[in-house]
Tab-separated table of C-alpha atoms and ligand atoms in Angstrom:
chain	number	residue	atom	x	y	z
A	1	MET	CA	17.009	44.412	131.383
A	2	THR	CA	15.823	42.286	128.436
A	3	HIS	CA	18.409	41.006	126.030
A	4	ALA	CA	17.464	42.671	122.654
A	5	PRO	CA	18.021	46.375	122.294
A	6	LYS	CA	14.887	48.253	122.032
A	7	PRO	CA	15.156	51.072	119.401
A	8	LEU	CA	12.574	53.948	119.637
A	9	ILE	CA	11.824	56.792	117.290
A	10	ALA	CA	10.339	60.269	117.995
A	11	ARG	CA	8.448	62.104	115.298
A	12	ARG	CA	7.414	65.849	115.405
A	13	SER	CA	4.403	66.168	117.537
A	14	GLY	CA	1.823	68.895	118.036
A	15	ALA	CA	1.115	70.792	121.229
A	16	LEU	CA	1.503	68.783	124.378
A	17	SER	CA	-1.282	68.975	126.893
A	18	GLY	CA	-2.979	67.743	129.877
A	19	HIS	CA	-2.076	66.794	133.539
A	20	ILE	CA	0.533	64.241	134.388
A	21	ARG	CA	2.343	62.729	137.259
A	22	VAL	CA	5.817	61.361	136.939
A	23	PRO	CA	7.277	58.462	138.996
A	24	GLY	CA	8.696	58.947	142.488
A	25	ASP	CA	12.034	60.468	143.218
A	26	LYS	CA	14.915	58.145	142.670
A	27	SER	CA	17.195	59.574	145.341
A	28	ILE	CA	14.638	59.541	147.943
A	29	SER	CA	13.487	56.036	147.001
A	30	HIS	CA	17.035	54.658	147.431
A	31	ARG	CA	17.520	56.237	150.728
A	32	ALA	CA	14.071	55.045	152.013
A	33	LEU	CA	14.986	51.499	151.353
A	34	MET	CA	18.340	51.681	152.898
A	35	LEU	CA	17.424	53.556	156.027
A	36	GLY	CA	14.195	51.370	156.426
A	37	GLY	CA	16.634	48.388	156.084
A	38	VAL	CA	18.658	49.585	159.150
A	39	ALA	CA	15.980	50.793	161.288
A	40	VAL	CA	13.963	48.699	163.858
A	41	GLY	CA	10.300	47.989	162.990
A	42	GLU	CA	8.325	48.633	159.912
A	43	THR	CA	8.959	51.344	157.277
A	44	GLU	CA	6.128	52.141	154.781
A	45	ILE	CA	7.113	53.745	151.601
A	46	HIS	CA	4.398	55.461	149.417
A	47	GLY	CA	5.238	56.408	145.830
A	48	LEU	CA	8.457	54.334	145.702
A	49	LEU	CA	10.041	54.659	142.094
A	50	GLU	CA	9.840	51.124	140.846
A	51	GLY	CA	12.591	51.669	138.261
A	52	GLU	CA	15.423	49.164	137.876
A	53	ASP	CA	18.052	51.196	139.835
A	54	VAL	CA	15.689	51.250	143.015
A	55	LEU	CA	14.830	47.561	142.537
A	56	ALA	CA	18.572	46.970	142.642
A	57	THR	CA	18.802	48.674	146.042
A	58	ALA	CA	15.811	46.627	147.231
A	59	ALA	CA	17.394	43.212	145.994
A	60	ALA	CA	20.721	44.343	147.750
A	61	MET	CA	19.019	45.222	151.067
A	62	ARG	CA	17.092	41.924	150.901
A	63	ALA	CA	20.341	39.943	150.308
A	64	LEU	CA	21.875	41.784	153.442
A	65	GLY	CA	18.941	40.637	155.769
A	66	ALA	CA	16.202	43.271	155.524
A	67	GLU	CA	12.732	42.152	154.709
A	68	ILE	CA	11.114	43.931	151.822
A	69	GLU	CA	7.631	43.539	150.264
A	70	ARG	CA	5.427	45.414	147.860
A	71	GLY	CA	1.744	45.489	148.850
A	72	ALA	CA	-0.909	44.988	146.261
A	73	ASP	CA	-1.779	48.715	146.811
A	74	GLY	CA	1.667	49.728	145.617
A	75	VAL	CA	2.775	50.598	148.981
A	76	TRP	CA	6.276	49.064	150.015
A	77	HIS	CA	7.073	47.721	153.373
A	78	VAL	CA	10.441	47.270	154.893
A	79	TRP	CA	11.275	45.467	158.174
A	80	GLY	CA	14.829	46.542	159.120
A	81	VAL	CA	17.526	44.782	161.004
A	82	GLY	CA	18.702	47.714	163.232
A	83	VAL	CA	21.875	49.779	162.879
A	84	GLY	CA	24.807	47.496	162.603
A	85	GLY	CA	22.647	44.386	161.889
A	86	LEU	CA	23.286	43.823	158.223
A	87	THR	CA	24.669	40.302	157.376
A	88	GLU	CA	27.092	39.040	154.814
A	89	PRO	CA	25.447	38.403	151.464
A	90	ALA	CA	26.120	34.877	150.049
A	91	GLN	CA	26.087	36.166	146.484
A	92	VAL	CA	27.621	39.050	144.514
A	93	LEU	CA	25.364	42.088	144.751
A	94	ASP	CA	24.505	43.293	141.127
A	95	MET	CA	23.699	46.968	141.269
A	96	GLY	CA	22.721	47.092	137.493
A	97	ASN	CA	23.187	50.638	136.151
A	98	SER	CA	23.044	52.357	139.541
A	99	GLY	CA	25.798	54.551	140.772
A	100	THR	CA	23.749	55.760	143.600
A	101	SER	CA	23.008	52.228	144.912
A	102	THR	CA	26.654	51.274	144.750
A	103	ARG	CA	28.213	54.278	146.418
A	104	LEU	CA	25.636	54.631	149.157
A	105	LEU	CA	25.776	50.839	149.968
A	106	ALA	CA	29.457	50.970	149.992
A	107	GLY	CA	29.216	53.401	152.749
A	108	LEU	CA	26.527	51.415	154.610
A	109	LEU	CA	28.654	48.181	154.319
A	110	ALA	CA	31.969	49.755	155.134
A	111	THR	CA	31.261	49.806	158.798
A	112	HIS	CA	29.772	46.288	159.197
A	113	PRO	CA	32.093	43.342	159.868
A	114	LEU	CA	31.443	41.524	156.530
A	115	THR	CA	32.744	41.100	153.054
A	116	ALA	CA	30.499	41.941	150.043
A	117	PHE	CA	31.194	41.933	146.429
A	118	LEU	CA	29.552	44.504	144.212
A	119	THR	CA	29.323	44.567	140.372
A	120	GLY	CA	27.157	46.354	137.773
A	121	ASP	CA	26.440	46.620	134.093
A	122	GLY	CA	28.802	47.906	131.207
A	123	SER	CA	28.197	51.513	132.345
A	124	LEU	CA	28.618	51.043	136.037
A	125	VAL	CA	31.842	49.104	135.849
A	126	ARG	CA	33.422	52.235	134.077
A	127	ARG	CA	32.491	54.557	136.803
A	128	PRO	CA	35.062	55.884	139.416
A	129	MET	CA	34.702	54.507	142.935
A	130	ALA	CA	37.749	56.198	144.554
A	131	ARG	CA	35.675	59.110	145.544
A	132	VAL	CA	33.935	56.739	148.191
A	133	THR	CA	36.594	54.171	148.780
A	134	GLU	CA	39.099	56.840	149.796
A	135	PRO	CA	36.954	58.401	152.858
A	136	LEU	CA	35.699	54.879	153.668
A	137	SER	CA	39.147	53.535	153.976
A	138	ARG	CA	40.073	56.342	156.410
A	139	MET	CA	37.101	54.932	158.547
A	140	GLY	CA	38.710	51.511	158.627
A	141	ALA	CA	37.164	49.692	155.669
A	142	SER	CA	39.318	48.048	152.897
A	143	PHE	CA	38.448	47.527	149.197
A	144	VAL	CA	39.747	45.562	146.293
A	145	ALA	CA	38.792	46.952	142.965
A	146	ARG	CA	39.899	46.866	139.409
A	147	ARG	CA	42.472	49.260	138.302
A	148	GLY	CA	41.352	52.842	138.402
A	149	GLU	CA	39.150	51.805	141.368
A	150	ARG	CA	36.355	50.391	139.188
A	151	LEU	CA	33.820	47.635	139.851
A	152	PRO	CA	33.694	44.862	140.495
A	153	LEU	CA	34.562	45.921	144.007
A	154	ALA	CA	35.032	43.842	147.265
A	155	VAL	CA	33.962	45.901	150.360
A	156	ILE	CA	35.798	44.426	153.503
A	157	GLY	CA	33.966	46.196	156.271
A	158	THR	CA	35.598	46.980	159.588
A	159	ASP	CA	34.548	45.903	162.993
A	160	ARG	CA	36.458	48.785	164.552
A	161	PRO	CA	35.093	51.877	162.682
A	162	VAL	CA	36.625	55.327	163.465
A	163	PRO	CA	34.754	58.504	162.944
A	164	ILE	CA	36.336	61.079	160.569
A	165	THR	CA	35.845	64.664	159.536
A	166	TYR	CA	35.830	64.688	155.751
A	167	GLU	CA	35.758	67.496	153.221
A	168	VAL	CA	34.160	66.267	149.949
A	169	PRO	CA	36.501	67.214	147.180
A	170	VAL	CA	33.832	67.175	144.432
A	171	ALA	CA	30.286	68.464	144.860
A	172	SER	CA	28.704	65.131	145.270
A	173	ALA	CA	25.626	63.948	147.343
A	174	GLN	CA	26.617	60.372	146.757
A	175	VAL	CA	30.048	60.751	148.482
A	176	LYS	CA	28.542	62.894	151.385
A	177	SER	CA	25.804	60.196	151.837
A	178	ALA	CA	28.445	57.304	151.670
A	179	VAL	CA	30.275	58.842	154.538
A	180	LEU	CA	27.147	59.645	156.609
A	181	LEU	CA	25.854	56.124	156.088
A	182	ALA	CA	29.120	54.661	157.245
A	183	GLY	CA	28.853	56.995	160.259
A	184	LEU	CA	25.688	55.251	161.270
A	185	ASN	CA	27.535	52.231	162.714
A	186	THR	CA	30.456	54.228	163.943
A	187	PRO	CA	30.857	55.319	167.561
A	188	GLY	CA	31.306	59.128	167.941
A	189	ARG	CA	30.668	61.912	165.485
A	190	THR	CA	31.203	61.555	161.732
A	191	THR	CA	31.399	64.998	159.935
A	192	VAL	CA	31.195	65.833	156.305
A	193	ILE	CA	32.081	69.181	154.980
A	194	GLU	CA	30.829	70.275	151.783
A	195	ARG	CA	31.535	73.496	150.091
A	196	SER	CA	28.763	73.717	147.504
A	197	PRO	CA	25.311	72.474	148.641
A	198	THR	CA	24.138	69.166	147.066
A	199	ARG	CA	20.762	67.334	147.491
A	200	ASP	CA	20.247	66.891	151.342
A	201	TYR	CA	17.951	63.851	151.429
A	202	THR	CA	20.288	61.728	153.498
A	203	GLU	CA	20.449	64.288	156.136
A	204	THR	CA	16.739	64.876	156.168
A	205	MET	CA	15.793	61.224	156.223
A	206	LEU	CA	18.366	60.295	158.876
A	207	ARG	CA	16.613	62.789	161.093
A	208	HIS	CA	13.229	61.450	160.130
A	209	PHE	CA	14.392	57.927	161.122
A	210	GLY	CA	15.563	59.430	164.565
A	211	ALA	CA	19.237	60.042	164.058
A	212	GLU	CA	20.842	63.252	165.463
A	213	VAL	CA	22.271	65.254	162.505
A	214	ARG	CA	23.706	68.623	163.005
A	215	VAL	CA	24.314	71.204	160.051
A	216	GLU	CA	26.566	74.099	160.854
A	217	ARG	CA	28.356	76.680	158.892
A	218	ALA	CA	31.852	75.505	158.091
A	219	ASP	CA	34.961	77.688	158.494
A	220	GLY	CA	35.996	78.683	154.906
A	221	GLY	CA	32.488	78.399	153.486
A	222	GLY	CA	29.790	75.601	153.068
A	223	HIS	CA	28.418	73.384	155.784
A	224	ALA	CA	29.616	70.844	158.165
A	225	ILE	CA	27.104	67.972	158.539
A	226	SER	CA	27.689	65.828	161.461
A	227	LEU	CA	26.023	62.622	162.589
A	228	THR	CA	26.067	61.030	166.032
A	229	GLY	CA	26.905	57.311	165.421
A	230	GLN	CA	24.927	54.255	166.562
A	231	PRO	CA	21.663	55.787	167.069
A	232	GLU	CA	18.441	53.640	167.254
A	233	LEU	CA	16.568	54.277	164.053
A	234	THR	CA	12.937	53.555	164.130
A	235	GLY	CA	10.722	52.558	161.013
A	236	ARG	CA	8.669	55.413	159.521
A	237	THR	CA	6.324	56.304	156.849
A	238	VAL	CA	7.916	57.960	153.769
A	239	GLN	CA	6.107	59.775	151.077
A	240	VAL	CA	8.037	60.088	147.872
A	241	PRO	CA	7.295	63.049	145.658
A	242	GLY	CA	7.540	63.166	141.828
A	243	ASP	CA	11.095	63.082	140.601
A	244	ILE	CA	12.008	66.536	139.193
A	245	SER	CA	14.715	64.865	137.097
A	246	SER	CA	11.886	62.882	135.310
A	247	ALA	CA	9.515	65.801	135.136
A	248	ALA	CA	12.433	67.655	133.290
A	249	PHE	CA	11.795	65.705	130.145
A	250	ALA	CA	8.080	66.583	129.980
A	251	ILE	CA	8.759	70.077	130.983
A	252	VAL	CA	11.355	70.604	128.123
A	253	ALA	CA	9.115	68.809	125.603
A	254	ALA	CA	6.212	71.184	126.480
A	255	LEU	CA	8.500	74.297	126.045
A	256	ILE	CA	9.757	73.360	122.725
A	257	ARG	CA	6.331	72.492	121.247
A	258	PRO	CA	4.387	75.684	120.403
A	259	ASP	CA	0.992	76.054	122.011
A	260	SER	CA	1.686	73.331	124.607
A	261	ASP	CA	-0.128	73.705	127.918
A	262	LEU	CA	0.960	71.027	130.397
A	263	VAL	CA	0.643	70.560	134.095
A	264	VAL	CA	3.183	68.166	135.865
A	265	GLU	CA	1.560	67.393	139.281
A	266	ARG	CA	3.342	66.844	142.676
A	267	VAL	CA	6.871	67.402	141.570
A	268	GLY	CA	9.501	67.467	144.424
A	269	MET	CA	10.847	71.140	144.708
A	270	ASN	CA	13.695	70.707	147.010
A	271	PRO	CA	15.694	73.974	146.403
A	272	ARG	CA	18.821	71.873	145.920
A	273	ARG	CA	17.183	70.261	142.863
A	274	THR	CA	15.414	73.048	141.119
A	275	GLY	CA	18.392	74.517	139.055
A	276	LEU	CA	16.806	73.585	135.745
A	277	ILE	CA	13.542	75.449	136.471
A	278	ASP	CA	15.517	78.574	137.296
A	279	THR	CA	17.491	78.182	134.198
A	280	LEU	CA	14.500	77.576	131.788
A	281	ILE	CA	12.681	80.561	133.192
A	282	GLU	CA	15.803	82.683	132.706
A	283	MET	CA	15.821	81.423	128.958
A	284	GLY	CA	12.288	82.728	128.627
A	285	GLY	CA	10.305	79.499	129.367
A	286	SER	CA	6.830	79.893	130.750
A	287	ILE	CA	6.767	77.891	133.907
A	288	GLU	CA	4.378	78.628	136.676
A	289	ILE	CA	4.773	77.009	140.091
A	290	LEU	CA	1.289	76.328	141.198
A	291	ASN	CA	0.042	75.267	144.725
A	292	PRO	CA	3.385	74.992	146.426
A	293	ARG	CA	3.193	72.939	149.596
A	294	GLU	CA	4.975	70.598	151.893
A	295	GLU	CA	4.439	66.883	151.837
A	296	ALA	CA	6.119	64.864	154.563
A	297	GLY	CA	8.845	67.393	155.010
A	298	GLU	CA	9.583	67.956	151.223
A	299	PRO	CA	8.423	70.827	149.206
A	300	VAL	CA	6.297	69.838	146.233
A	301	ALA	CA	4.360	71.825	143.665
A	302	ASP	CA	2.360	71.529	140.421
A	303	LEU	CA	4.209	72.983	137.403
A	304	ARG	CA	2.287	74.560	134.424
A	305	VAL	CA	4.427	74.691	131.318
A	306	ARG	CA	3.468	76.459	128.094
A	307	GLY	CA	5.218	76.317	124.621
A	308	SER	CA	7.820	79.263	124.714
A	309	ALA	CA	10.367	80.944	122.529
A	310	LEU	CA	13.579	80.276	124.298
A	311	LYS	CA	16.808	82.218	124.292
A	312	GLY	CA	20.449	81.069	125.112
A	313	ILE	CA	21.949	82.110	128.377
A	314	ASP	CA	25.174	81.378	130.438
A	315	VAL	CA	24.452	78.756	133.121
A	316	PRO	CA	26.855	79.402	136.038
A	317	PRO	CA	29.042	76.714	137.520
A	318	GLU	CA	27.754	77.127	140.982
A	319	ARG	CA	24.213	75.956	139.719
A	320	ALA	CA	25.555	72.565	138.628
A	321	PRO	CA	24.838	70.597	141.753
A	322	SER	CA	21.259	71.561	141.731
A	323	MET	CA	20.579	70.351	138.167
A	324	ILE	CA	23.380	67.848	137.632
A	325	ASP	CA	21.213	65.315	135.966
A	326	GLU	CA	19.355	67.855	133.816
A	327	TYR	CA	22.096	69.111	131.588
A	328	PRO	CA	21.319	66.555	128.663
A	329	VAL	CA	17.721	67.820	128.437
A	330	LEU	CA	18.715	71.296	128.951
A	331	ALA	CA	21.091	70.942	126.005
A	332	VAL	CA	18.052	69.862	123.930
A	333	ALA	CA	16.300	73.046	125.031
A	334	ALA	CA	19.336	75.049	124.113
A	335	ALA	CA	19.364	73.427	120.624
A	336	CYS	CA	15.867	74.806	120.142
A	337	ALA	CA	16.617	78.281	121.516
A	338	GLU	CA	17.802	81.284	119.785
A	339	GLY	CA	21.424	82.307	120.634
A	340	THR	CA	24.199	80.505	122.469
A	341	THR	CA	23.924	78.671	125.818
A	342	ARG	CA	27.054	77.955	127.704
A	343	MET	CA	26.951	75.438	130.501
A	344	LEU	CA	29.801	76.026	132.714
A	345	GLY	CA	31.642	73.920	135.326
A	346	VAL	CA	29.984	70.624	134.332
A	347	GLY	CA	33.049	68.368	134.204
A	348	GLU	CA	31.128	65.780	136.484
A	349	LEU	CA	28.962	65.048	133.498
A	350	ARG	CA	31.937	63.109	132.018
A	351	VAL	CA	31.554	60.363	134.766
A	352	LYS	CA	27.853	59.782	134.898
A	353	GLU	CA	26.170	56.838	133.245
A	354	SER	CA	27.993	57.825	130.110
A	355	ASP	CA	30.346	60.672	129.193
A	356	ARG	CA	27.371	63.002	128.857
A	357	LEU	CA	29.341	65.860	127.465
A	358	ALA	CA	30.651	63.777	124.584
A	359	MET	CA	27.291	61.993	124.099
A	360	MET	CA	25.343	65.170	123.961
A	361	ALA	CA	27.920	66.898	121.650
A	362	ASP	CA	27.908	64.055	119.189
A	363	GLY	CA	24.187	63.334	119.255
A	364	LEU	CA	23.184	66.982	118.798
A	365	ALA	CA	25.821	67.401	116.048
A	366	ALA	CA	24.351	64.427	114.219
A	367	CYS	CA	20.912	66.146	114.415
A	368	GLY	CA	22.410	69.185	112.836
A	369	ALA	CA	23.035	71.443	115.820
A	370	ARG	CA	26.269	73.456	116.296
A	371	VAL	CA	27.737	72.475	119.679
A	372	GLU	CA	31.208	72.254	121.378
A	373	ALA	CA	32.199	70.195	124.340
A	374	GLY	CA	35.183	71.396	126.329
A	375	GLU	CA	36.572	69.413	129.459
A	376	GLU	CA	34.217	71.129	131.714
A	377	THR	CA	31.777	72.975	129.464
A	378	LEU	CA	29.043	72.389	126.908
A	379	THR	CA	28.223	75.179	124.372
A	380	VAL	CA	25.185	74.884	122.211
A	381	HIS	CA	24.580	77.506	119.419
A	382	GLY	CA	20.750	77.716	118.801
A	383	THR	CA	19.251	79.394	115.771
A	384	GLY	CA	15.714	79.920	117.197
A	385	ARG	CA	14.470	76.835	115.286
A	386	PRO	CA	14.943	73.112	116.196
A	387	PRO	CA	17.788	71.430	114.471
A	388	ALA	CA	17.008	69.125	111.433
A	389	GLY	CA	17.027	65.860	113.302
A	390	GLY	CA	17.213	62.760	111.000
A	391	ALA	CA	19.701	60.777	113.099
A	392	THR	CA	19.840	57.658	115.157
A	393	VAL	CA	21.732	58.344	118.420
A	394	ALA	CA	23.579	55.769	120.532
A	395	THR	CA	22.363	55.709	124.197
A	396	ALA	CA	25.384	53.973	125.787
A	397	LEU	CA	23.432	52.441	128.628
A	398	ASP	CA	22.387	55.982	129.660
A	399	ASN	CA	18.705	56.577	130.497
A	400	ARG	CA	18.874	60.490	130.217
A	401	ILE	CA	20.711	60.511	126.919
A	402	ALA	CA	17.941	58.232	125.572
A	403	MET	CA	15.050	60.357	126.911
A	404	SER	CA	16.692	63.685	125.908
A	405	PHE	CA	17.015	62.656	122.293
A	406	LEU	CA	13.467	61.433	122.156
A	407	VAL	CA	12.308	64.739	123.439
A	408	LEU	CA	14.407	66.455	120.692
A	409	GLY	CA	12.732	64.403	117.942
A	410	LEU	CA	9.295	65.719	119.034
A	411	ALA	CA	10.466	69.169	117.647
A	412	THR	CA	12.675	68.331	114.642
A	413	ASP	CA	11.514	68.171	111.035
A	414	ALA	CA	12.951	64.661	110.464
A	415	PRO	CA	12.544	62.187	113.374
A	416	VAL	CA	15.224	61.212	115.934
A	417	ALA	CA	15.737	57.667	116.782
A	418	VAL	CA	17.611	56.154	119.654
A	419	ASP	CA	19.292	52.776	119.194
A	420	ASP	CA	18.284	51.288	122.668
A	421	ALA	CA	15.734	52.773	124.972
A	422	ARG	CA	16.023	49.881	127.646
A	423	PRO	CA	18.111	52.131	129.981
A	424	ILE	CA	14.989	54.361	130.499
A	425	GLU	CA	13.717	51.534	132.650
A	426	THR	CA	16.297	52.389	135.294
A	427	SER	CA	14.653	55.696	136.263
A	428	PHE	CA	11.319	56.336	134.288
A	429	PRO	CA	9.375	53.199	133.478
A	430	ASP	CA	6.636	53.869	130.883
A	431	PHE	CA	8.258	57.144	129.748
A	432	ALA	CA	6.969	56.741	126.223
A	433	GLY	CA	3.519	55.847	127.419
A	434	LEU	CA	3.248	58.791	129.624
A	435	MET	CA	4.606	61.130	127.009
A	436	ASN	CA	2.284	59.749	124.243
A	437	GLY	CA	-0.698	60.467	126.665
A	438	ILE	CA	-0.042	64.146	126.433
A	439	GLY	CA	0.437	64.137	122.606
A	440	ALA	CA	3.996	62.925	122.003
A	441	ARG	CA	4.782	60.657	119.120
A	442	ILE	CA	7.339	58.087	120.387
A	443	GLU	CA	7.088	54.756	118.587
A	444	ASP	CA	8.798	51.431	118.471
A	445	ALA	CA	11.465	51.567	115.738
A	446	THR	CA	12.149	47.856	115.536
A	447	ASP	CA	10.235	47.589	112.181
A	448	THR	CA	11.603	50.760	110.687
A	449	ASP	CA	15.015	51.777	109.280
A	450	GLY	CA	15.597	54.177	112.186
A	451	ALA	CA	15.449	58.012	111.788
A	452	GLY	CA	15.532	57.915	107.986
A	453	ALA	CA	12.080	56.049	108.076
B	1	LIG	C1	22.531	61.381	143.352
B	1	LIG	C2	23.471	62.327	143.297
B	1	LIG	C3	24.070	62.742	142.046
B	1	LIG	C4	23.111	62.453	140.803
B	1	LIG	C5	22.539	61.035	140.881
B	1	LIG	C6	21.839	60.853	142.236
B	1	LIG	C7	22.003	60.964	144.802
B	1	LIG	O1	25.213	62.177	141.911
B	1	LIG	O2	23.826	62.615	139.613
B	1	LIG	O3	21.706	60.763	139.878
B	1	LIG	O4	20.870	60.304	144.852
B	1	LIG	O5	22.798	61.136	145.744
B	1	LIG	P1	26.708	62.781	142.441
B	1	LIG	O6	26.530	62.842	143.863
B	1	LIG	O7	27.746	61.865	141.974
B	1	LIG	O8	26.710	64.140	141.787
């Protein structure tokens, strides 16, 4: 990230139209680099997200011994060290803003006989790590962290890993993945029980690279996912679809601008990620799923979105894992809808890149919307018209807060500014350029007085 904050301002735009593609899926990109890094032979990754979070994973995997190169054609190549072959990094691993890099790597490293030090930016060092250090300690690793189990974190990997059966206490793909990745270099079977389904890319990709992963119904509900340890993984080709969490911003922007007609192509449609699409359709959004197909084992589709009159609904808590990163932009859609939208069971939003419940409640209120945040809920009272706007919102190192408020500003009478758009680089490089290409008006605000200008 560059040193100076980068304020941006969004002004009310006309209809959004055209065909776009958003950058590659972040979750798949991280996993492709990590598994490529512990496979034998060459892995080729097409469509890797070249955002800062994923680049942090690439840098860490290099520091641990994998060879990683980007070809001139944009295809990434990884030559792995084999399961158990990672070597101790000489330097502290800086994971930047990325919780996924940190938690998944903590898993991978926990069962290697090495010591590694992980740190991150002002957002990441506030995020809880006990959710991974607790199960990984049971497998034999030790950790030294700041109070509250926060970064910087020393991972002291074990040379005598033991397989565990672990029931994940919060719905979290990161925790599930950390334990499974630790299970890679552990003899015997490592099992994770998850009661509510979360994104399953780790399981799918482990199989793709040659591991044996079994998924069975668990007693008492949910699934038991078990991995046979110490497989030989072989380098593979990975095709990364467009990230539905990035597409979400263009989709909501098109819905809230009348007469919009936008096609977002080649969006990853894994059913464990599509909760936002279901929700927006329930709210009356016109979203057509065109040309559904499978690409390299993952469902993808083109989404045609038209400007729509939205109405408020209740979003049930069991839907949260399938749209966990989309609540900020859903709150923007809700602020432009008619009636009340209640987002239930969303307490996890308090421990994302920022406290997203507080950030959305404060920012929307500053823009003139009526909104209440509870411990685990967010309620937005829409009037059928976008709120007034006219505020500058703090982004607190949170990419999705920044993009959500810039989308809101495309619909409000007065513009909406964000104090710092640099965090957008973590997940959606060239967000403003892509949006402006379909008719948005997102501009540099360095030379203006912010939203009042
Ligand atoms: C991710 C899982 C989710 C999500 C994050 C990416 C992943 O986090 O919020 O952006 O790639 O596994 P949790 O597992 O903590 O819910």
